[in-house]
mmCIF file of C-alpha atoms in Angstrom:
data_model
loop_
_atom_site.group_PDB
_atom_site.id
_atom_site.type_symbol
_atom_site.label_atom_id
_atom_site.label_comp_id
_atom_site.label_asym_id
_atom_site.label_seq_id
_atom_site.Cartn_x
_atom_site.Cartn_y
_atom_site.Cartn_z
ATOM 1 C CA GLY A 1 -10.525 13.238 8.490
ATOM 2 C CA GLY A 2 -8.748 16.421 7.468
ATOM 3 C CA GLU A 3 -5.904 18.471 8.939
ATOM 4 C CA LYS A 4 -7.867 19.979 11.864
ATOM 5 C CA ARG A 5 -9.197 16.632 13.056
ATOM 6 C CA LEU A 6 -5.764 15.036 12.725
ATOM 7 C CA ARG A 7 -4.176 17.796 14.835
ATOM 8 C CA LYS A 8 -6.914 17.367 17.458
ATOM 9 C CA LEU A 9 -6.219 13.622 17.538
ATOM 10 C CA GLU A 10 -2.482 14.264 17.781
ATOM 11 C CA MET A 11 -2.943 16.615 20.742
ATOM 12 C CA SER A 12 -5.214 14.078 22.456
ATOM 13 C CA PHE A 13 -2.526 11.403 22.073
ATOM 14 C CA LEU A 14 0.181 13.709 23.423
ATOM 15 C CA ALA A 15 -1.970 14.630 26.413
ATOM 16 C CA SER A 16 -2.336 10.916 27.191
ATOM 17 C CA GLY A 17 1.424 10.341 27.108
ATOM 18 C CA VAL A 18 1.524 8.776 23.634
ATOM 19 C CA THR A 19 4.557 9.714 21.546
ATOM 20 C CA VAL A 20 3.526 10.961 18.107
ATOM 21 C CA CYS A 21 6.065 11.089 15.261
ATOM 22 C CA ARG A 22 5.222 12.869 12.037
ATOM 23 C CA THR A 23 6.314 11.123 8.881
ATOM 24 C CA ALA A 24 8.969 12.464 6.539
ATOM 25 C CA ASP A 25 8.057 14.187 3.278
ATOM 26 C CA ASP A 26 10.168 11.991 0.969
ATOM 27 C CA LEU A 27 7.184 9.784 0.032
ATOM 28 C CA THR A 28 3.879 10.977 -1.414
ATOM 29 C CA ARG A 29 1.881 9.219 1.312
ATOM 30 C CA HIS A 30 2.216 6.861 4.276
ATOM 31 C CA HIS A 31 -0.552 4.310 3.714
ATOM 32 C CA GLY A 32 0.666 1.160 5.508
ATOM 33 C CA LYS A 33 -1.341 -0.341 8.368
ATOM 34 C CA MET A 34 0.828 -2.155 10.913
ATOM 35 C CA MET A 35 0.999 -2.769 14.669
ATOM 36 C CA ILE A 36 3.484 -4.603 16.863
ATOM 37 C CA VAL A 37 1.937 -5.602 20.197
ATOM 38 C CA ASP A 38 4.198 -7.334 22.733
ATOM 39 C CA GLY A 39 6.144 -9.215 20.074
ATOM 40 C CA GLU A 40 3.137 -9.973 17.870
ATOM 41 C CA LEU A 41 2.994 -8.407 14.401
ATOM 42 C CA TYR A 42 -0.285 -7.309 12.814
ATOM 43 C CA VAL A 43 -0.179 -6.372 9.115
ATOM 44 C CA LEU A 44 -3.580 -5.085 8.031
ATOM 45 C CA GLY A 45 -5.326 -4.115 4.841
ATOM 46 C CA PHE A 46 -7.644 -1.740 6.705
ATOM 47 C CA ASN A 47 -7.576 1.361 8.892
ATOM 48 C CA LEU A 48 -8.841 1.438 12.470
ATOM 49 C CA THR A 49 -12.038 3.231 11.470
ATOM 50 C CA GLU A 50 -15.706 2.286 11.775
ATOM 51 C CA LEU A 51 -16.116 2.298 7.990
ATOM 52 C CA ASP A 52 -13.209 -0.084 7.409
ATOM 53 C CA ILE A 53 -13.917 -2.419 10.334
ATOM 54 C CA ASN A 54 -17.702 -2.769 10.036
ATOM 55 C CA ARG A 55 -18.614 -1.954 6.438
ATOM 56 C CA SER A 56 -15.692 -2.984 4.264
ATOM 57 C CA ARG A 57 -14.189 -6.273 3.073
ATOM 58 C CA SER A 58 -10.629 -6.508 4.336
ATOM 59 C CA PHE A 59 -8.109 -8.838 5.970
ATOM 60 C CA GLY A 60 -5.118 -8.840 8.261
ATOM 61 C CA VAL A 61 -2.355 -11.314 9.040
ATOM 62 C CA VAL A 62 -1.040 -11.839 12.573
ATOM 63 C CA THR A 63 2.282 -13.549 13.259
ATOM 64 C CA LYS A 64 4.760 -14.087 16.076
ATOM 65 C CA GLU A 65 7.520 -15.236 13.712
ATOM 66 C CA PRO A 66 10.624 -13.569 15.223
ATOM 67 C CA SER A 67 12.312 -12.663 11.927
ATOM 68 C CA LEU A 68 9.198 -10.873 10.653
ATOM 69 C CA VAL A 69 8.645 -9.053 13.941
ATOM 70 C CA LYS A 70 12.295 -7.956 13.885
ATOM 71 C CA ALA A 71 12.052 -6.687 10.287
ATOM 72 C CA ALA A 72 8.801 -4.807 11.018
ATOM 73 C CA SER A 73 10.343 -3.257 14.142
ATOM 74 C CA ALA A 74 13.283 -2.032 12.053
ATOM 75 C CA LEU A 75 10.840 -0.491 9.572
ATOM 76 C CA PHE A 76 8.937 1.289 12.351
ATOM 77 C CA GLN A 77 12.161 2.562 13.899
ATOM 78 C CA ALA A 78 13.405 3.888 10.553
ATOM 79 C CA ASP A 79 10.135 5.635 9.697
ATOM 80 C CA SER A 80 9.612 7.087 13.178
ATOM 81 C CA THR A 81 13.111 8.605 13.166
ATOM 82 C CA ARG A 82 12.980 9.623 9.474
ATOM 83 C CA GLN A 83 15.886 7.370 8.549
ATOM 84 C CA PRO A 84 16.350 5.295 5.371
ATOM 85 C CA PHE A 85 14.969 1.768 5.604
ATOM 86 C CA GLU A 86 17.031 -1.156 4.363
ATOM 87 C CA ALA A 87 14.703 -4.069 3.596
ATOM 88 C CA THR A 88 16.061 -7.515 4.447
ATOM 89 C CA HIS A 89 13.062 -9.870 4.747
ATOM 90 C CA ASP A 90 11.613 -11.568 1.660
ATOM 91 C CA ARG A 91 8.102 -11.861 3.147
ATOM 92 C CA LEU A 92 7.677 -8.356 4.575
ATOM 93 C CA VAL A 93 6.567 -6.445 1.476
ATOM 94 C CA VAL A 94 7.440 -2.744 1.750
ATOM 95 C CA SER A 95 6.841 0.021 -0.799
ATOM 96 C CA PRO A 96 8.747 1.518 -2.423
ATOM 97 C CA GLU A 97 11.691 -0.682 -1.432
ATOM 98 C CA THR A 98 10.637 -4.264 -2.210
ATOM 99 C CA THR A 99 7.016 -4.449 -3.425
ATOM 100 C CA ARG A 100 7.727 -4.626 -7.155
ATOM 101 C CA LYS A 101 10.350 -7.358 -6.767
ATOM 102 C CA LEU A 102 8.547 -9.505 -4.198
ATOM 103 C CA LEU A 103 5.049 -9.333 -5.706
ATOM 104 C CA SER A 104 6.420 -9.962 -9.210
ATOM 105 C CA GLN A 105 8.103 -13.105 -7.910
ATOM 106 C CA PHE A 106 4.946 -14.103 -6.045
ATOM 107 C CA ILE A 107 2.751 -13.776 -9.149
ATOM 108 C CA LYS A 108 5.265 -15.526 -11.407
ATOM 109 C CA GLY A 109 5.237 -18.500 -9.028
ATOM 110 C CA ALA A 110 1.556 -19.297 -9.680
ATOM 111 C CA LYS A 111 1.054 -22.673 -11.347
ATOM 112 C CA LYS A 112 -2.737 -23.100 -11.283
ATOM 113 C CA GLU A 113 -4.635 -20.168 -9.780
ATOM 114 C CA LEU A 114 -4.449 -16.550 -8.655
ATOM 115 C CA LEU A 115 -7.315 -15.068 -6.628
ATOM 116 C CA ILE A 116 -6.934 -11.299 -6.259
ATOM 117 C CA TYR A 117 -8.699 -8.631 -4.236
ATOM 118 C CA ASP A 118 -7.659 -5.258 -5.683
ATOM 119 C CA GLU A 119 -9.745 -2.159 -6.357
ATOM 120 C CA LYS A 120 -7.745 -1.310 -9.481
ATOM 121 C CA VAL A 121 -4.856 -3.285 -10.997
ATOM 122 C CA SER A 122 -3.236 -0.897 -13.461
ATOM 123 C CA ASP A 123 0.565 -1.064 -13.227
ATOM 124 C CA LYS A 124 1.729 -1.997 -16.728
ATOM 125 C CA ALA A 125 4.349 -4.517 -15.624
ATOM 126 C CA MET A 126 1.955 -6.210 -13.190
ATOM 127 C CA VAL A 127 -0.833 -6.399 -15.777
ATOM 128 C CA LYS A 128 1.650 -8.001 -18.182
ATOM 129 C CA LEU A 129 2.591 -10.572 -15.538
ATOM 130 C CA LEU A 130 -1.080 -11.467 -15.073
ATOM 131 C CA ARG A 131 -1.519 -11.749 -18.853
ATOM 132 C CA ASP A 132 1.520 -14.055 -18.986
ATOM 133 C CA ARG A 133 0.037 -16.244 -16.245
ATOM 134 C CA VAL A 134 -3.254 -16.514 -18.148
ATOM 135 C CA GLU A 135 -1.365 -17.532 -21.287
ATOM 136 C CA ALA A 136 0.479 -20.157 -19.216
ATOM 137 C CA GLY A 137 -2.850 -21.711 -18.234
ATOM 138 C CA VAL A 138 -3.232 -20.151 -14.775
ATOM 139 C CA GLU A 139 -6.806 -19.265 -13.777
ATOM 140 C CA VAL A 140 -6.855 -15.599 -12.683
ATOM 141 C CA LYS A 141 -9.837 -14.093 -10.881
ATOM 142 C CA VAL A 142 -9.999 -10.501 -9.613
ATOM 143 C CA ILE A 143 -12.518 -8.922 -7.257
ATOM 144 C CA GLY A 144 -12.017 -5.356 -8.420
ATOM 145 C CA LYS A 145 -10.765 -4.025 -11.786
ATOM 146 C CA VAL A 146 -7.951 -4.693 -14.225
ATOM 147 C CA THR A 147 -7.061 -1.739 -16.466
ATOM 148 C CA PRO A 148 -6.740 -2.308 -19.340
ATOM 149 C CA ALA A 149 -8.920 -5.400 -19.305
ATOM 150 C CA VAL A 150 -7.145 -8.682 -20.065
ATOM 151 C CA PRO A 151 -8.985 -11.444 -21.951
ATOM 152 C CA GLY A 152 -9.191 -14.522 -19.786
ATOM 153 C CA ILE A 153 -9.167 -12.702 -16.435
ATOM 154 C CA PHE A 154 -12.482 -12.965 -14.609
ATOM 155 C CA THR A 155 -13.418 -9.762 -12.732
ATOM 156 C CA ALA A 156 -16.253 -9.049 -10.300
ATOM 157 C CA LYS A 157 -17.421 -6.435 -7.802
ATOM 158 C CA THR A 158 -18.076 -6.999 -4.103
ATOM 159 C CA PRO A 159 -21.885 -7.284 -3.969
ATOM 160 C CA ARG A 160 -22.533 -5.656 -0.597
ATOM 161 C CA LEU A 161 -19.353 -4.389 1.041
ATOM 162 C CA ARG A 162 -16.916 -1.615 0.189
ATOM 163 C CA LEU A 163 -13.676 -3.164 -1.089
ATOM 164 C CA HIS A 164 -10.696 -2.085 1.007
ATOM 165 C CA VAL A 165 -8.119 -4.833 0.898
ATOM 166 C CA ARG A 166 -5.305 -5.903 -1.362
ATOM 167 C CA ALA A 167 -4.770 -9.640 -1.272
ATOM 168 C CA ILE A 168 -3.456 -12.317 -3.632
ATOM 169 C CA VAL A 169 -3.976 -16.040 -3.035
ATOM 170 C CA ARG A 170 -1.530 -18.209 -5.002
ATOM 171 C CA ASP A 171 -2.514 -21.802 -5.699
ATOM 172 C CA ARG A 172 -4.322 -21.835 -2.318
ATOM 173 C CA LYS A 173 -0.960 -22.448 -0.680
ATOM 174 C CA ALA A 174 0.298 -18.911 0.006
ATOM 175 C CA VAL A 175 -1.266 -15.481 0.329
ATOM 176 C CA PHE A 176 -0.220 -11.836 0.215
ATOM 177 C CA VAL A 177 -2.182 -9.326 2.314
ATOM 178 C CA GLY A 178 -1.344 -5.648 2.558
ATOM 179 C CA SER A 179 -2.140 -2.039 1.825
ATOM 180 C CA GLN A 180 -0.626 -1.829 -1.666
ATOM 181 C CA SER A 181 -2.655 -2.193 -4.841
ATOM 182 C CA LEU A 182 -0.971 -3.300 -8.051
ATOM 183 C CA ARG A 183 -0.762 0.339 -9.132
ATOM 184 C CA ARG A 184 2.424 2.251 -9.865
ATOM 185 C CA PRO A 185 2.009 4.962 -7.149
ATOM 186 C CA GLN A 186 1.399 2.337 -4.472
ATOM 187 C CA ILE A 187 4.289 0.180 -5.645
ATOM 188 C CA ASP A 188 6.889 2.878 -6.289
ATOM 189 C CA GLY A 189 5.884 6.127 -4.586
ATOM 190 C CA ARG A 190 4.272 5.537 -1.192
ATOM 191 C CA ARG A 191 4.950 3.785 2.085
ATOM 192 C CA GLU A 192 2.868 0.632 1.876
ATOM 193 C CA ILE A 193 3.224 -2.505 3.987
ATOM 194 C CA GLY A 194 2.197 -6.074 3.248
ATOM 195 C CA ILE A 195 3.061 -9.605 4.258
ATOM 196 C CA ILE A 196 3.357 -12.923 2.436
ATOM 197 C CA SER A 197 2.101 -15.908 4.412
ATOM 198 C CA PRO A 198 3.266 -19.333 3.192
ATOM 199 C CA HIS A 199 0.664 -21.095 5.336
ATOM 200 C CA SER A 200 -1.963 -23.018 3.361
ATOM 201 C CA LYS A 201 -4.565 -22.629 6.137
ATOM 202 C CA VAL A 202 -4.369 -18.844 5.857
ATOM 203 C CA ALA A 203 -4.473 -18.963 2.048
ATOM 204 C CA ALA A 204 -7.460 -21.329 2.115
ATOM 205 C CA ALA A 205 -9.364 -19.060 4.513
ATOM 206 C CA VAL A 206 -8.979 -16.078 2.181
ATOM 207 C CA ALA A 207 -9.847 -18.252 -0.842
ATOM 208 C CA ARG A 208 -13.098 -19.336 0.844
#
């Protein structure tokens, strides 16, 4: 909402007793959406705004898994104190530290199908991975864009809602949900946060 509105919000928080920590300047943008509430981790693809909640297609994953909550807490502590973050969990996907490695592995693991929500897939290495999966016989469908276009990848737009999620369903058995698109700036240059859920019920819900 602009610098003035952000400062007004910050002052309102401070007046209410909420501690506000400004992010460091080492990354081009902090774009992750995450909450930890009494030991429960929420990793979201959307902001807490009226536009995102009521008029956009997006998802979030909620978990009480202790190892994930611990890893997310370490991330929050590092970012709030402007300290380096050392990623240790293979299902908490954090840019720029682990996104390229973990999402590359996730995509490579597809045997039959990849269903992707992504406004614009354009990272060269990620596009190549999708092309390789198509050539291996995997059905790849994208709601959003792939640039450059890849023969064999079906693409579509959301018919009614603004698209504001990044999600990948693999073989309807596992799903990634987060804030990072398969674009180089979001993989390598910004703080983005996502989560991989190995639960088929979650993957099937997103697939539906």
